Amino acid sequence: MQALIDEEQKWIMPKDTRPEDFRWSHYQHLDTINRWLDWQVSRHPLKLELIELSASFENRPLRGVKLFSNPANSAVFVECGIHAREWISPASCTFILNELLTSGRPEVQGLTQNFNWIIFPVVNPDGYRYTFEGDRLWRKNTQPYGVCRGVDLNRNFGSDWNGPGASSDPCRYDFAGGSETSEPETQALVAFLRNGVDRYRIRTYFSIHSFSQLIMFPYGFTSERVRNYDDLVAIGHEGTAAIEGKHGKKYVSGALIETIYPSSGGSSDWVYAELNVPISYTFELRGAPDSNNMFLLPASEIIPTAEELLEAFIAMLQKATQLGYYSNNSVKVDL
């Protein structure tokens, strides 16, 4: 594993990289991503707006953008980088933002014309920074708890908090925190989503992770099926088919608990159950479930991975539209 980490260092752009030199042939530091967001907002002032949420444990803001073309559109919320070591998540999300801003493809232009977008490339800024400057395989945030530190932010939401697939041991990688929504990063996201779900008509939530090549919908903490289970199966199937059609990679779709393992306190479960967001998915990007590289995806796979994800977004949003989820900006099912 250390040999892979050492090799990966060759494919990290310097921290002082200019935003106009931002490339998806390499991985990027947190500071570089933030400068790139500022640069994009300055280039597209009429349609792109910077969002800064209250600070992380180490006093870093959670920075994202709003890409709005029509206030009447439903919004897609894209949450990236909640697990620090999953570098392909912020890389793919910045790639997709760039495509939404610059692509001439009719399908991509349709995404920006028919949906508003809220994208946060790194919602765990302290942890992400630490993977570059400390422990490459760090997963959690960095808040101390006794002799250990860090909370798995995707176990800290109020969806059966500290239930199956989460731990009360601060030294474990899946530590759920001192209490439900105990962490400043989780608190910031929860506050924004509570205030914004109706204001921005957030009807879709995508949480981007790696690895295992999965597209999963609620729930992770119970085998009880959600009310629109069949629709979410159909939408997920469109996503896996689109991904395979792009570069031949095979993804599997299904409910979280049926597809990967039991988990509680996750963001996609919480927005579905608490905020009635009917289209809610967790993506596990490349590599394959039996990958030896695990979270160390070669930089040469950033662009194809992100291209696949974009195709999945197109196909899944088209299917959800056909099923009536965005007509008259209303939710199709009573959740």
mmCIF file of C-alpha atoms in Angstrom:
data_model
loop_
_atom_site.group_PDB
_atom_site.id
_atom_site.type_symbol
_atom_site.label_atom_id
_atom_site.label_comp_id
_atom_site.label_asym_id
_atom_site.label_seq_id
_atom_site.Cartn_x
_atom_site.Cartn_y
_atom_site.Cartn_z
ATOM 1 C CA MET A 1 0.000 0.000 0.000
ATOM 2 C CA GLN A 2 2.827 2.422 0.808
ATOM 3 C CA ALA A 3 4.271 1.902 -2.664
ATOM 4 C CA LEU A 4 0.940 2.973 -4.164
ATOM 5 C CA ILE A 5 0.835 6.039 -1.917
ATOM 6 C CA ASP A 6 4.375 6.983 -2.940
ATOM 7 C CA GLU A 7 3.546 6.561 -6.624
ATOM 8 C CA GLU A 8 0.426 8.678 -6.252
ATOM 9 C CA GLN A 9 2.473 11.670 -5.087
ATOM 10 C CA LYS A 10 3.646 12.165 -8.672
ATOM 11 C CA TRP A 11 0.070 12.882 -9.679
ATOM 12 C CA ILE A 12 -0.730 15.671 -7.226
ATOM 13 C CA MET A 13 -0.595 19.219 -8.518
ATOM 14 C CA PRO A 14 1.355 21.715 -6.370
ATOM 15 C CA LYS A 15 -0.663 23.513 -3.718
ATOM 16 C CA ASP A 16 -0.005 26.878 -5.387
ATOM 17 C CA THR A 17 -1.367 25.762 -8.777
ATOM 18 C CA ARG A 18 -3.162 28.615 -10.520
ATOM 19 C CA PRO A 19 -6.887 28.004 -11.064
ATOM 20 C CA GLU A 20 -6.502 28.383 -14.821
ATOM 21 C CA ASP A 21 -4.034 25.459 -14.691
ATOM 22 C CA PHE A 22 -6.500 23.187 -12.870
ATOM 23 C CA ARG A 23 -6.511 19.810 -14.646
ATOM 24 C CA TRP A 24 -8.232 16.464 -14.136
ATOM 25 C CA SER A 25 -5.071 14.583 -15.057
ATOM 26 C CA HIS A 26 -3.958 15.120 -11.439
ATOM 27 C CA TYR A 27 -5.408 15.306 -7.945
ATOM 28 C CA GLN A 28 -5.725 18.731 -6.334
ATOM 29 C CA HIS A 29 -5.096 20.180 -2.880
ATOM 30 C CA LEU A 30 -7.966 21.757 -0.948
ATOM 31 C CA ASP A 31 -6.557 25.262 -1.452
ATOM 32 C CA THR A 32 -6.363 24.685 -5.195
ATOM 33 C CA ILE A 33 -9.987 23.533 -5.344
ATOM 34 C CA ASN A 34 -11.096 26.595 -3.381
ATOM 35 C CA ARG A 35 -9.203 28.989 -5.651
ATOM 36 C CA TRP A 36 -10.684 27.236 -8.669
ATOM 37 C CA LEU A 37 -14.207 27.711 -7.289
ATOM 38 C CA ASP A 38 -13.525 31.429 -6.772
ATOM 39 C CA TRP A 39 -12.172 31.671 -10.308
ATOM 40 C CA GLN A 40 -15.211 29.962 -11.804
ATOM 41 C CA VAL A 41 -17.549 32.288 -9.924
ATOM 42 C CA SER A 42 -15.611 35.281 -11.271
ATOM 43 C CA ARG A 43 -15.885 33.892 -14.812
ATOM 44 C CA HIS A 44 -19.621 33.139 -14.582
ATOM 45 C CA PRO A 45 -21.014 35.848 -12.289
ATOM 46 C CA LEU A 46 -24.507 35.779 -13.773
ATOM 47 C CA LYS A 47 -25.191 32.095 -13.139
ATOM 48 C CA LEU A 48 -22.748 30.893 -10.486
ATOM 49 C CA GLU A 49 -22.803 31.930 -6.828
ATOM 50 C CA LEU A 50 -20.366 30.953 -4.087
ATOM 51 C CA ILE A 51 -21.712 29.374 -0.887
ATOM 52 C CA GLU A 52 -19.728 29.350 2.351
ATOM 53 C CA LEU A 53 -21.170 27.426 5.271
ATOM 54 C CA SER A 54 -20.085 27.770 8.888
ATOM 55 C CA ALA A 55 -16.677 26.467 9.679
ATOM 56 C CA SER A 56 -15.261 23.005 10.241
ATOM 57 C CA PHE A 57 -13.565 21.965 13.474
ATOM 58 C CA GLU A 58 -10.323 23.578 12.243
ATOM 59 C CA ASN A 59 -12.238 26.711 11.218
ATOM 60 C CA ARG A 60 -12.359 26.074 7.482
ATOM 61 C CA PRO A 61 -15.585 26.983 5.671
ATOM 62 C CA LEU A 62 -17.499 24.376 3.700
ATOM 63 C CA ARG A 63 -17.428 25.896 0.226
ATOM 64 C CA GLY A 64 -19.788 25.144 -2.609
ATOM 65 C CA VAL A 65 -21.573 26.809 -5.489
ATOM 66 C CA LYS A 66 -25.092 27.361 -6.750
ATOM 67 C CA LEU A 67 -25.616 27.082 -10.501
ATOM 68 C CA PHE A 68 -29.129 28.393 -11.117
ATOM 69 C CA SER A 69 -30.705 28.998 -14.507
ATOM 70 C CA ASN A 70 -34.359 29.273 -13.494
ATOM 71 C CA PRO A 71 -35.744 29.787 -9.974
ATOM 72 C CA ALA A 72 -38.678 27.535 -10.854
ATOM 73 C CA ASN A 73 -36.445 24.533 -11.541
ATOM 74 C CA SER A 74 -35.978 21.730 -9.065
ATOM 75 C CA ALA A 75 -32.468 21.567 -7.632
ATOM 76 C CA VAL A 76 -29.927 18.758 -7.524
ATOM 77 C CA PHE A 77 -27.668 18.767 -4.455
ATOM 78 C CA VAL A 78 -24.291 17.069 -4.964
ATOM 79 C CA GLU A 79 -22.302 16.286 -1.810
ATOM 80 C CA CYS A 80 -18.683 15.289 -2.318
ATOM 81 C CA GLY A 81 -15.645 14.517 -0.217
ATOM 82 C CA ILE A 82 -17.400 13.620 3.033
ATOM 83 C CA HIS A 83 -14.886 10.786 3.461
ATOM 84 C CA ALA A 84 -11.461 12.374 3.304
ATOM 85 C CA ARG A 85 -9.493 9.609 1.602
ATOM 86 C CA GLU A 86 -11.886 9.259 -1.340
ATOM 87 C CA TRP A 87 -10.067 11.716 -3.593
ATOM 88 C CA ILE A 88 -11.955 10.672 -6.707
ATOM 89 C CA SER A 89 -15.102 12.226 -5.227
ATOM 90 C CA PRO A 90 -13.957 15.897 -5.229
ATOM 91 C CA ALA A 91 -12.142 15.304 -8.515
ATOM 92 C CA SER A 92 -15.279 13.967 -10.201
ATOM 93 C CA CYS A 93 -17.495 16.674 -8.748
ATOM 94 C CA THR A 94 -15.272 19.512 -9.952
ATOM 95 C CA PHE A 95 -15.152 17.846 -13.378
ATOM 96 C CA ILE A 96 -18.948 17.725 -13.515
ATOM 97 C CA LEU A 97 -19.247 21.354 -12.438
ATOM 98 C CA ASN A 98 -16.862 22.313 -15.218
ATOM 99 C CA GLU A 99 -18.913 20.334 -17.732
ATOM 100 C CA LEU A 100 -22.126 21.987 -16.573
ATOM 101 C CA LEU A 101 -20.489 25.369 -17.151
ATOM 102 C CA THR A 102 -18.707 24.724 -20.440
ATOM 103 C CA SER A 103 -20.037 21.687 -22.310
ATOM 104 C CA GLY A 104 -21.675 22.133 -25.683
ATOM 105 C CA ARG A 105 -23.379 18.728 -25.553
ATOM 106 C CA PRO A 106 -27.167 19.099 -25.713
ATOM 107 C CA GLU A 107 -27.623 16.501 -22.962
ATOM 108 C CA VAL A 108 -25.385 18.421 -20.570
ATOM 109 C CA GLN A 109 -26.885 21.769 -21.520
ATOM 110 C CA GLY A 110 -30.245 20.204 -20.731
ATOM 111 C CA LEU A 111 -29.052 19.503 -17.199
ATOM 112 C CA THR A 112 -28.348 23.186 -16.615
ATOM 113 C CA GLN A 113 -31.499 24.378 -18.370
ATOM 114 C CA ASN A 114 -33.886 22.010 -16.603
ATOM 115 C CA PHE A 115 -32.279 21.782 -13.156
ATOM 116 C CA ASN A 116 -30.569 24.062 -10.705
ATOM 117 C CA TRP A 117 -27.420 22.681 -9.078
ATOM 118 C CA ILE A 118 -25.839 22.992 -5.650
ATOM 119 C CA ILE A 119 -22.408 21.358 -5.551
ATOM 120 C CA PHE A 120 -20.047 21.056 -2.583
ATOM 121 C CA PRO A 121 -16.762 19.492 -3.759
ATOM 122 C CA VAL A 122 -15.317 18.948 -0.254
ATOM 123 C CA VAL A 123 -17.660 18.867 2.752
ATOM 124 C CA ASN A 124 -14.899 17.475 5.008
ATOM 125 C CA PRO A 125 -12.165 20.072 4.413
ATOM 126 C CA ASP A 126 -10.068 19.247 7.498
ATOM 127 C CA GLY A 127 -9.972 15.551 6.739
ATOM 128 C CA TYR A 128 -9.261 16.086 3.050
ATOM 129 C CA ARG A 129 -6.336 18.389 3.842
ATOM 130 C CA TYR A 130 -5.004 15.841 6.340
ATOM 131 C CA THR A 131 -4.901 13.120 3.674
ATOM 132 C CA PHE A 132 -2.429 15.282 1.740
ATOM 133 C CA GLU A 133 -0.327 16.381 4.700
ATOM 134 C CA GLY A 134 -0.666 13.528 7.202
ATOM 135 C CA ASP A 135 -2.416 10.176 6.774
ATOM 136 C CA ARG A 136 -3.387 9.436 3.155
ATOM 137 C CA LEU A 137 -6.027 6.902 4.225
ATOM 138 C CA TRP A 138 -7.742 9.096 6.837
ATOM 139 C CA ARG A 139 -11.546 8.887 6.553
ATOM 140 C CA LYS A 140 -13.047 11.075 9.287
ATOM 141 C CA ASN A 141 -12.949 14.723 10.282
ATOM 142 C CA THR A 142 -10.268 15.746 12.800
ATOM 143 C CA GLN A 143 -12.137 16.666 15.987
ATOM 144 C CA PRO A 144 -10.511 15.070 19.081
ATOM 145 C CA TYR A 145 -12.452 12.625 21.242
ATOM 146 C CA GLY A 146 -10.310 11.618 24.196
ATOM 147 C CA VAL A 147 -7.068 10.006 23.076
ATOM 148 C CA CYS A 148 -8.427 9.524 19.543
ATOM 149 C CA ARG A 149 -9.820 11.922 17.025
ATOM 150 C CA GLY A 150 -12.217 12.139 14.175
ATOM 151 C CA VAL A 151 -15.863 11.353 13.458
ATOM 152 C CA ASP A 152 -17.176 9.585 10.392
ATOM 153 C CA LEU A 153 -19.397 12.395 9.132
ATOM 154 C CA ASN A 154 -21.467 9.934 7.121
ATOM 155 C CA ARG A 155 -22.444 8.227 10.379
ATOM 156 C CA ASN A 156 -23.277 11.487 12.176
ATOM 157 C CA PHE A 157 -26.631 12.386 10.599
ATOM 158 C CA GLY A 158 -29.922 11.757 12.359
ATOM 159 C CA SER A 159 -30.956 8.698 10.370
ATOM 160 C CA ASP A 160 -30.994 6.003 13.075
ATOM 161 C CA TRP A 161 -27.854 7.595 14.527
ATOM 162 C CA ASN A 162 -25.328 5.145 16.025
ATOM 163 C CA GLY A 163 -27.319 2.189 14.770
ATOM 164 C CA PRO A 164 -26.069 -0.683 12.602
ATOM 165 C CA GLY A 165 -22.818 -0.087 10.767
ATOM 166 C CA ALA A 166 -21.678 2.682 13.131
ATOM 167 C CA SER A 167 -19.515 2.641 16.237
ATOM 168 C CA SER A 168 -19.465 4.434 19.588
ATOM 169 C CA ASP A 169 -15.690 3.891 19.819
ATOM 170 C CA PRO A 170 -13.839 7.142 18.968
ATOM 171 C CA CYS A 171 -10.836 5.168 17.780
ATOM 172 C CA ARG A 172 -12.749 3.343 15.044
ATOM 173 C CA TYR A 173 -13.008 4.547 11.462
ATOM 174 C CA ASP A 174 -16.832 4.505 11.627
ATOM 175 C CA PHE A 175 -17.215 6.401 14.918
ATOM 176 C CA ALA A 176 -20.635 8.079 14.843
ATOM 177 C CA GLY A 177 -19.697 11.023 17.081
ATOM 178 C CA GLY A 178 -20.616 12.141 20.568
ATOM 179 C CA SER A 179 -24.264 12.617 19.616
ATOM 180 C CA GLU A 180 -26.496 12.990 16.590
ATOM 181 C CA THR A 181 -25.243 15.852 14.381
ATOM 182 C CA SER A 182 -22.470 16.573 16.878
ATOM 183 C CA GLU A 183 -19.939 17.728 14.294
ATOM 184 C CA PRO A 184 -19.674 21.278 12.943
ATOM 185 C CA GLU A 185 -19.493 20.018 9.359
ATOM 186 C CA THR A 186 -22.674 17.971 9.764
ATOM 187 C CA GLN A 187 -24.393 20.844 11.550
ATOM 188 C CA ALA A 188 -23.570 23.197 8.686
ATOM 189 C CA LEU A 189 -24.943 20.826 6.055
ATOM 190 C CA VAL A 190 -28.079 20.034 8.056
ATOM 191 C CA ALA A 191 -28.835 23.724 8.622
ATOM 192 C CA PHE A 192 -28.351 24.567 4.950
ATOM 193 C CA LEU A 193 -30.467 21.655 3.762
ATOM 194 C CA ARG A 194 -33.280 22.315 6.236
ATOM 195 C CA ASN A 195 -33.434 25.951 5.180
ATOM 196 C CA GLY A 196 -32.926 25.244 1.500
ATOM 197 C CA VAL A 197 -34.949 22.143 0.690
ATOM 198 C CA ASP A 198 -38.117 24.125 -0.048
ATOM 199 C CA ARG A 199 -36.485 27.442 -0.873
ATOM 200 C CA TYR A 200 -34.371 25.879 -3.627
ATOM 201 C CA ARG A 201 -36.764 23.010 -4.416
ATOM 202 C CA ILE A 202 -34.149 20.357 -3.693
ATOM 203 C CA ARG A 203 -35.695 17.149 -5.024
ATOM 204 C CA THR A 204 -32.516 15.184 -5.737
ATOM 205 C CA TYR A 205 -29.530 14.392 -3.529
ATOM 206 C CA PHE A 206 -26.363 12.692 -4.775
ATOM 207 C CA SER A 207 -23.660 11.700 -2.264
ATOM 208 C CA ILE A 208 -20.417 10.778 -4.043
ATOM 209 C CA HIS A 209 -18.019 8.212 -2.557
ATOM 210 C CA SER A 210 -15.568 5.485 -3.542
ATOM 211 C CA PHE A 211 -14.991 2.623 -4.066
ATOM 212 C CA SER A 212 -16.984 -0.486 -5.222
ATOM 213 C CA GLN A 213 -18.934 0.767 -8.280
ATOM 214 C CA LEU A 214 -22.394 1.011 -6.750
ATOM 215 C CA ILE A 215 -25.456 3.263 -7.036
ATOM 216 C CA MET A 216 -27.518 2.955 -3.857
ATOM 217 C CA PHE A 217 -30.702 4.429 -2.456
ATOM 218 C CA PRO A 218 -32.222 4.382 1.071
ATOM 219 C CA TYR A 219 -32.185 2.777 3.477
ATOM 220 C CA GLY A 220 -28.912 1.661 4.980
ATOM 221 C CA PHE A 221 -30.156 1.052 8.516
ATOM 222 C CA THR A 222 -33.267 -1.058 7.906
ATOM 223 C CA SER A 223 -34.478 -3.620 5.393
ATOM 224 C CA GLU A 224 -37.842 -1.853 5.260
ATOM 225 C CA ARG A 225 -38.383 -0.720 1.699
ATOM 226 C CA VAL A 226 -38.997 2.925 0.901
ATOM 227 C CA ARG A 227 -42.345 3.814 -0.617
ATOM 228 C CA ASN A 228 -40.959 4.599 -4.056
ATOM 229 C CA TYR A 229 -38.648 1.575 -4.048
ATOM 230 C CA ASP A 230 -39.627 0.419 -7.548
ATOM 231 C CA ASP A 231 -39.022 3.866 -9.004
ATOM 232 C CA LEU A 232 -35.606 4.110 -7.360
ATOM 233 C CA VAL A 233 -34.727 0.670 -8.712
ATOM 234 C CA ALA A 234 -35.682 1.824 -12.211
ATOM 235 C CA ILE A 235 -33.780 5.102 -11.909
ATOM 236 C CA GLY A 236 -30.703 3.325 -10.559
ATOM 237 C CA HIS A 237 -30.838 0.832 -13.422
ATOM 238 C CA GLU A 238 -30.694 3.707 -15.899
ATOM 239 C CA GLY A 239 -27.589 4.962 -14.128
ATOM 240 C CA THR A 240 -25.751 1.645 -14.248
ATOM 241 C CA ALA A 241 -26.650 1.161 -17.915
ATOM 242 C CA ALA A 242 -25.383 4.638 -18.787
ATOM 243 C CA ILE A 243 -22.102 4.016 -16.975
ATOM 244 C CA GLU A 244 -21.537 0.706 -18.734
ATOM 245 C CA GLY A 245 -22.365 2.313 -22.052
ATOM 246 C CA LYS A 246 -19.681 4.970 -21.581
ATOM 247 C CA HIS A 247 -16.548 2.985 -20.744
ATOM 248 C CA GLY A 248 -17.777 -0.545 -20.119
ATOM 249 C CA LYS A 249 -17.560 -0.436 -16.325
ATOM 250 C CA LYS A 250 -20.176 -2.454 -14.488
ATOM 251 C CA TYR A 251 -21.923 -0.880 -11.516
ATOM 252 C CA VAL A 252 -24.608 -2.459 -9.327
ATOM 253 C CA SER A 253 -27.652 -0.586 -8.029
ATOM 254 C CA GLY A 254 -30.004 -1.267 -5.140
ATOM 255 C CA ALA A 255 -30.945 -0.248 -1.624
ATOM 256 C CA LEU A 256 -27.960 0.494 0.601
ATOM 257 C CA ILE A 257 -28.624 -2.333 3.034
ATOM 258 C CA GLU A 258 -29.169 -4.797 0.187
ATOM 259 C CA THR A 259 -26.178 -3.719 -1.856
ATOM 260 C CA ILE A 260 -23.198 -2.965 0.374
ATOM 261 C CA TYR A 261 -23.654 -3.379 4.157
ATOM 262 C CA PRO A 262 -25.802 -2.007 7.003
ATOM 263 C CA SER A 263 -25.069 1.614 7.814
ATOM 264 C CA SER A 264 -26.772 4.282 9.882
ATOM 265 C CA GLY A 265 -26.405 8.029 10.206
ATOM 266 C CA GLY A 266 -25.834 8.561 6.488
ATOM 267 C CA SER A 267 -26.634 11.760 4.631
ATOM 268 C CA SER A 268 -28.652 10.218 1.798
ATOM 269 C CA ASP A 269 -30.910 8.352 4.235
ATOM 270 C CA TRP A 270 -31.390 11.503 6.310
ATOM 271 C CA VAL A 271 -32.418 13.793 3.455
ATOM 272 C CA TYR A 272 -34.853 11.165 2.196
ATOM 273 C CA ALA A 273 -36.500 10.428 5.543
ATOM 274 C CA GLU A 274 -36.251 13.818 7.244
ATOM 275 C CA LEU A 275 -36.567 16.268 4.358
ATOM 276 C CA ASN A 276 -38.718 14.194 1.977
ATOM 277 C CA VAL A 277 -36.213 14.413 -0.869
ATOM 278 C CA PRO A 278 -37.526 11.563 -3.034
ATOM 279 C CA ILE A 279 -34.508 10.986 -5.295
ATOM 280 C CA SER A 280 -31.569 10.243 -3.001
ATOM 281 C CA TYR A 281 -28.555 8.148 -3.956
ATOM 282 C CA THR A 282 -25.107 7.280 -2.693
ATOM 283 C CA PHE A 283 -22.576 6.549 -5.424
ATOM 284 C CA GLU A 284 -19.499 4.422 -4.864
ATOM 285 C CA LEU A 285 -17.222 5.187 -7.808
ATOM 286 C CA ARG A 286 -14.270 3.202 -9.191
ATOM 287 C CA GLY A 287 -12.511 0.824 -8.453
ATOM 288 C CA ALA A 288 -14.173 -2.527 -8.399
ATOM 289 C CA PRO A 289 -15.188 -4.162 -5.085
ATOM 290 C CA ASP A 290 -12.110 -6.417 -5.195
ATOM 291 C CA SER A 291 -9.726 -3.597 -6.111
ATOM 292 C CA ASN A 292 -6.240 -3.833 -4.630
ATOM 293 C CA ASN A 293 -5.861 -0.066 -4.959
ATOM 294 C CA MET A 294 -8.877 0.590 -2.733
ATOM 295 C CA PHE A 295 -9.055 4.388 -2.318
ATOM 296 C CA LEU A 296 -5.856 5.037 -4.285
ATOM 297 C CA LEU A 297 -7.420 5.315 -7.712
ATOM 298 C CA PRO A 298 -4.777 6.236 -10.314
ATOM 299 C CA ALA A 299 -5.089 9.787 -11.574
ATOM 300 C CA SER A 300 -5.364 8.421 -15.107
ATOM 301 C CA GLU A 301 -8.850 7.214 -14.134
ATOM 302 C CA ILE A 302 -10.174 10.574 -12.929
ATOM 303 C CA ILE A 303 -11.590 11.685 -16.267
ATOM 304 C CA PRO A 304 -13.208 8.381 -17.301
ATOM 305 C CA THR A 305 -14.685 7.960 -13.815
ATOM 306 C CA ALA A 306 -16.112 11.478 -13.882
ATOM 307 C CA GLU A 307 -17.410 10.996 -17.420
ATOM 308 C CA GLU A 308 -19.266 7.881 -16.283
ATOM 309 C CA LEU A 309 -20.762 9.726 -13.347
ATOM 310 C CA LEU A 310 -21.976 12.518 -15.602
ATOM 311 C CA GLU A 311 -23.646 9.977 -17.895
ATOM 312 C CA ALA A 312 -25.353 8.436 -14.875
ATOM 313 C CA PHE A 313 -26.635 11.848 -13.788
ATOM 314 C CA ILE A 314 -28.062 12.482 -17.257
ATOM 315 C CA ALA A 315 -29.792 9.114 -17.479
ATOM 316 C CA MET A 316 -31.111 9.084 -13.914
ATOM 317 C CA LEU A 317 -32.517 12.600 -14.047
ATOM 318 C CA GLN A 318 -34.155 11.844 -17.386
ATOM 319 C CA LYS A 319 -35.799 8.742 -15.913
ATOM 320 C CA ALA A 320 -36.936 10.576 -12.787
ATOM 321 C CA THR A 321 -38.409 13.271 -15.025
ATOM 322 C CA GLN A 322 -40.301 10.639 -17.013
ATOM 323 C CA LEU A 323 -41.656 9.242 -13.753
ATOM 324 C CA GLY A 324 -43.036 12.661 -12.831
ATOM 325 C CA TYR A 325 -40.786 13.700 -9.969
ATOM 326 C CA TYR A 326 -40.091 17.191 -11.244
ATOM 327 C CA SER A 327 -43.416 18.107 -12.818
ATOM 328 C CA ASN A 328 -44.831 21.295 -11.315
ATOM 329 C CA ASN A 329 -41.889 21.244 -8.885
ATOM 330 C CA SER A 330 -43.726 18.750 -6.711
ATOM 331 C CA VAL A 331 -42.789 15.461 -5.124
ATOM 332 C CA LYS A 332 -44.405 12.484 -6.814
ATOM 333 C CA VAL A 333 -44.943 10.344 -3.743
ATOM 334 C CA ASP A 334 -46.083 11.105 -0.242
ATOM 335 C CA LEU A 335 -42.980 10.277 1.748
#
